[in-house]
Amino acid sequence: MRHGKKINHLSRKSQHRQATLSNMASSLIIHKRINTTLAKAKALKKYFEPIITRSKSDTTHSRRMVFRHLQNKDAVITLFRDIAPKVGDRKGGYTRILKTCLLYTSDAADE
């Protein structure tokens, strides 16, 4: 039974998991799109949505709280300057998980 197991540990210790999610969140802010596994994407979504919600109010305190999670100055600047004004009127659901698959042509499959 899965009672009380809300977090996916991603086969990592807690510090490694926090560092992974922080780096993935910074990459998502800077590059606007990342390729990762479905499990990591779902874990990142739970980690990243509150950060965007926090960035909708541009105060010193909220910038410091976001920096505490991201540890990347460029990502924080991009988040508050570019992303937060675009999602300012939304109540949630800022990210989407798109499942991608590899398509092979018949020539590539023969080799």
PDB file of C-alpha atoms in Angstrom:
ATOM      1  CA  MET A   1       0.000   0.000   0.000  1.00  0.00           C
ATOM      2  CA  ARG A   2       1.121   3.540  -0.776  1.00  0.00           C
ATOM      3  CA  HIS A   3      -0.370   5.339   2.220  1.00  0.00           C
ATOM      4  CA  GLY A   4       1.501   8.548   3.028  1.00  0.00           C
ATOM      5  CA  LYS A   5       4.008   8.278   0.181  1.00  0.00           C
ATOM      6  CA  LYS A   6       3.531  11.550  -1.676  1.00  0.00           C
ATOM      7  CA  ILE A   7       7.102  12.123  -2.858  1.00  0.00           C
ATOM      8  CA  ASN A   8       8.979  10.166  -5.487  1.00  0.00           C
ATOM      9  CA  HIS A   9      12.493   9.660  -4.150  1.00  0.00           C
ATOM     10  CA  LEU A  10      13.931   9.085  -7.643  1.00  0.00           C
ATOM     11  CA  SER A  11      16.405   6.522  -6.236  1.00  0.00           C
ATOM     12  CA  ARG A  12      18.443   9.305  -4.658  1.00  0.00           C
ATOM     13  CA  LYS A  13      19.241  10.532  -1.185  1.00  0.00           C
ATOM     14  CA  SER A  14      17.503  13.759  -0.180  1.00  0.00           C
ATOM     15  CA  GLN A  15      20.423  16.119  -0.880  1.00  0.00           C
ATOM     16  CA  HIS A  16      21.044  14.587  -4.302  1.00  0.00           C
ATOM     17  CA  ARG A  17      17.321  14.790  -5.091  1.00  0.00           C
ATOM     18  CA  GLN A  18      17.145  18.457  -4.071  1.00  0.00           C
ATOM     19  CA  ALA A  19      20.206  19.281  -6.189  1.00  0.00           C
ATOM     20  CA  THR A  20      18.751  17.415  -9.175  1.00  0.00           C
ATOM     21  CA  LEU A  21      15.413  19.204  -8.946  1.00  0.00           C
ATOM     22  CA  SER A  22      17.097  22.577  -8.467  1.00  0.00           C
ATOM     23  CA  ASN A  23      19.307  22.099 -11.514  1.00  0.00           C
ATOM     24  CA  MET A  24      16.399  20.859 -13.623  1.00  0.00           C
ATOM     25  CA  ALA A  25      14.252  23.822 -12.552  1.00  0.00           C
ATOM     26  CA  SER A  26      17.014  26.278 -13.460  1.00  0.00           C
ATOM     27  CA  SER A  27      17.442  24.596 -16.841  1.00  0.00           C
ATOM     28  CA  LEU A  28      13.705  24.730 -17.425  1.00  0.00           C
ATOM     29  CA  ILE A  29      13.626  28.463 -16.711  1.00  0.00           C
ATOM     30  CA  ILE A  30      16.621  29.253 -18.903  1.00  0.00           C
ATOM     31  CA  HIS A  31      15.883  26.931 -21.849  1.00  0.00           C
ATOM     32  CA  LYS A  32      12.037  26.929 -21.560  1.00  0.00           C
ATOM     33  CA  ARG A  33      11.962  23.163 -22.310  1.00  0.00           C
ATOM     34  CA  ILE A  34      13.902  20.125 -21.109  1.00  0.00           C
ATOM     35  CA  ASN A  35      13.990  16.443 -21.995  1.00  0.00           C
ATOM     36  CA  THR A  36      13.853  14.101 -19.022  1.00  0.00           C
ATOM     37  CA  THR A  37      12.144  10.958 -17.795  1.00  0.00           C
ATOM     38  CA  LEU A  38       8.474  10.955 -16.885  1.00  0.00           C
ATOM     39  CA  ALA A  39       9.149  10.312 -13.193  1.00  0.00           C
ATOM     40  CA  LYS A  40      11.582  13.225 -12.958  1.00  0.00           C
ATOM     41  CA  ALA A  41       9.171  15.461 -14.881  1.00  0.00           C
ATOM     42  CA  LYS A  42       6.357  14.717 -12.448  1.00  0.00           C
ATOM     43  CA  ALA A  43       8.612  15.349  -9.451  1.00  0.00           C
ATOM     44  CA  LEU A  44       9.866  18.576 -11.029  1.00  0.00           C
ATOM     45  CA  LYS A  45       6.329  19.786 -11.638  1.00  0.00           C
ATOM     46  CA  LYS A  46       5.506  19.506  -7.920  1.00  0.00           C
ATOM     47  CA  TYR A  47       8.773  21.277  -7.078  1.00  0.00           C
ATOM     48  CA  PHE A  48       8.494  24.012  -9.710  1.00  0.00           C
ATOM     49  CA  GLU A  49       4.850  25.139  -9.553  1.00  0.00           C
ATOM     50  CA  PRO A  50       5.158  26.765  -6.074  1.00  0.00           C
ATOM     51  CA  ILE A  51       8.298  28.575  -7.236  1.00  0.00           C
ATOM     52  CA  ILE A  52       6.389  30.187 -10.112  1.00  0.00           C
ATOM     53  CA  THR A  53       3.533  31.082  -7.770  1.00  0.00           C
ATOM     54  CA  ARG A  54       6.017  32.759  -5.455  1.00  0.00           C
ATOM     55  CA  SER A  55       7.522  34.722  -8.367  1.00  0.00           C
ATOM     56  CA  LYS A  56       4.204  36.407  -9.203  1.00  0.00           C
ATOM     57  CA  SER A  57       4.798  38.923  -6.398  1.00  0.00           C
ATOM     58  CA  ASP A  58       8.083  40.698  -7.094  1.00  0.00           C
ATOM     59  CA  THR A  59       9.353  41.515  -3.620  1.00  0.00           C
ATOM     60  CA  THR A  60      12.773  41.124  -2.069  1.00  0.00           C
ATOM     61  CA  HIS A  61      11.492  38.380   0.198  1.00  0.00           C
ATOM     62  CA  SER A  62      10.020  36.346  -2.660  1.00  0.00           C
ATOM     63  CA  ARG A  63      13.225  36.732  -4.687  1.00  0.00           C
ATOM     64  CA  ARG A  64      15.249  35.428  -1.758  1.00  0.00           C
ATOM     65  CA  MET A  65      12.888  32.509  -1.221  1.00  0.00           C
ATOM     66  CA  VAL A  66      13.077  31.550  -4.914  1.00  0.00           C
ATOM     67  CA  PHE A  67      16.873  31.894  -4.907  1.00  0.00           C
ATOM     68  CA  ARG A  68      16.974  29.559  -1.914  1.00  0.00           C
ATOM     69  CA  HIS A  69      15.439  26.842  -4.087  1.00  0.00           C
ATOM     70  CA  LEU A  70      17.182  27.551  -7.389  1.00  0.00           C
ATOM     71  CA  GLN A  71      20.686  28.753  -6.383  1.00  0.00           C
ATOM     72  CA  ASN A  72      21.094  30.377  -9.811  1.00  0.00           C
ATOM     73  CA  LYS A  73      21.061  34.157 -10.196  1.00  0.00           C
ATOM     74  CA  ASP A  74      20.392  34.136 -13.943  1.00  0.00           C
ATOM     75  CA  ALA A  75      17.432  31.789 -13.538  1.00  0.00           C
ATOM     76  CA  VAL A  76      15.908  33.981 -10.818  1.00  0.00           C
ATOM     77  CA  ILE A  77      16.288  37.109 -12.943  1.00  0.00           C
ATOM     78  CA  THR A  78      14.731  35.408 -15.976  1.00  0.00           C
ATOM     79  CA  LEU A  79      11.898  34.005 -13.873  1.00  0.00           C
ATOM     80  CA  PHE A  80      10.909  37.351 -12.366  1.00  0.00           C
ATOM     81  CA  ARG A  81      11.498  39.443 -15.495  1.00  0.00           C
ATOM     82  CA  ASP A  82      10.126  37.241 -18.291  1.00  0.00           C
ATOM     83  CA  ILE A  83       8.062  34.325 -16.999  1.00  0.00           C
ATOM     84  CA  ALA A  84       6.147  35.793 -14.046  1.00  0.00           C
ATOM     85  CA  PRO A  85       4.408  38.576 -16.052  1.00  0.00           C
ATOM     86  CA  LYS A  86       3.212  36.016 -18.623  1.00  0.00           C
ATOM     87  CA  VAL A  87       1.565  33.763 -16.030  1.00  0.00           C
ATOM     88  CA  GLY A  88       0.455  36.497 -13.642  1.00  0.00           C
ATOM     89  CA  ASP A  89      -3.260  35.953 -14.203  1.00  0.00           C
ATOM     90  CA  ARG A  90      -3.196  32.133 -13.977  1.00  0.00           C
ATOM     91  CA  LYS A  91      -4.065  30.329 -10.769  1.00  0.00           C
ATOM     92  CA  GLY A  92      -1.875  27.296 -11.426  1.00  0.00           C
ATOM     93  CA  GLY A  93      -0.927  24.730 -14.029  1.00  0.00           C
ATOM     94  CA  TYR A  94       2.054  26.632 -15.380  1.00  0.00           C
ATOM     95  CA  THR A  95       3.913  23.623 -16.748  1.00  0.00           C
ATOM     96  CA  ARG A  96       3.004  20.848 -19.158  1.00  0.00           C
ATOM     97  CA  ILE A  97       4.516  17.391 -19.490  1.00  0.00           C
ATOM     98  CA  LEU A  98       4.726  16.290 -23.085  1.00  0.00           C
ATOM     99  CA  LYS A  99       5.551  12.658 -23.718  1.00  0.00           C
ATOM    100  CA  THR A 100       7.950  12.297 -26.617  1.00  0.00           C
ATOM    101  CA  CYS A 101       8.771   9.183 -28.547  1.00  0.00           C
ATOM    102  CA  LEU A 102      11.454   8.363 -31.040  1.00  0.00           C
ATOM    103  CA  LEU A 103      10.307   7.877 -34.588  1.00  0.00           C
ATOM    104  CA  TYR A 104      12.456   5.766 -36.869  1.00  0.00           C
ATOM    105  CA  THR A 105      12.379   5.746 -40.619  1.00  0.00           C
ATOM    106  CA  SER A 106      12.580   2.427 -42.418  1.00  0.00           C
ATOM    107  CA  ASP A 107      16.144   3.251 -43.565  1.00  0.00           C
ATOM    108  CA  ALA A 108      17.353   3.745 -39.994  1.00  0.00           C
ATOM    109  CA  ALA A 109      15.735   0.510 -38.802  1.00  0.00           C
ATOM    110  CA  ASP A 110      17.525  -1.540 -41.463  1.00  0.00           C
ATOM    111  CA  GLU A 111      21.002  -0.436 -40.366  1.00  0.00           C
TER     112      GLU A 111
END
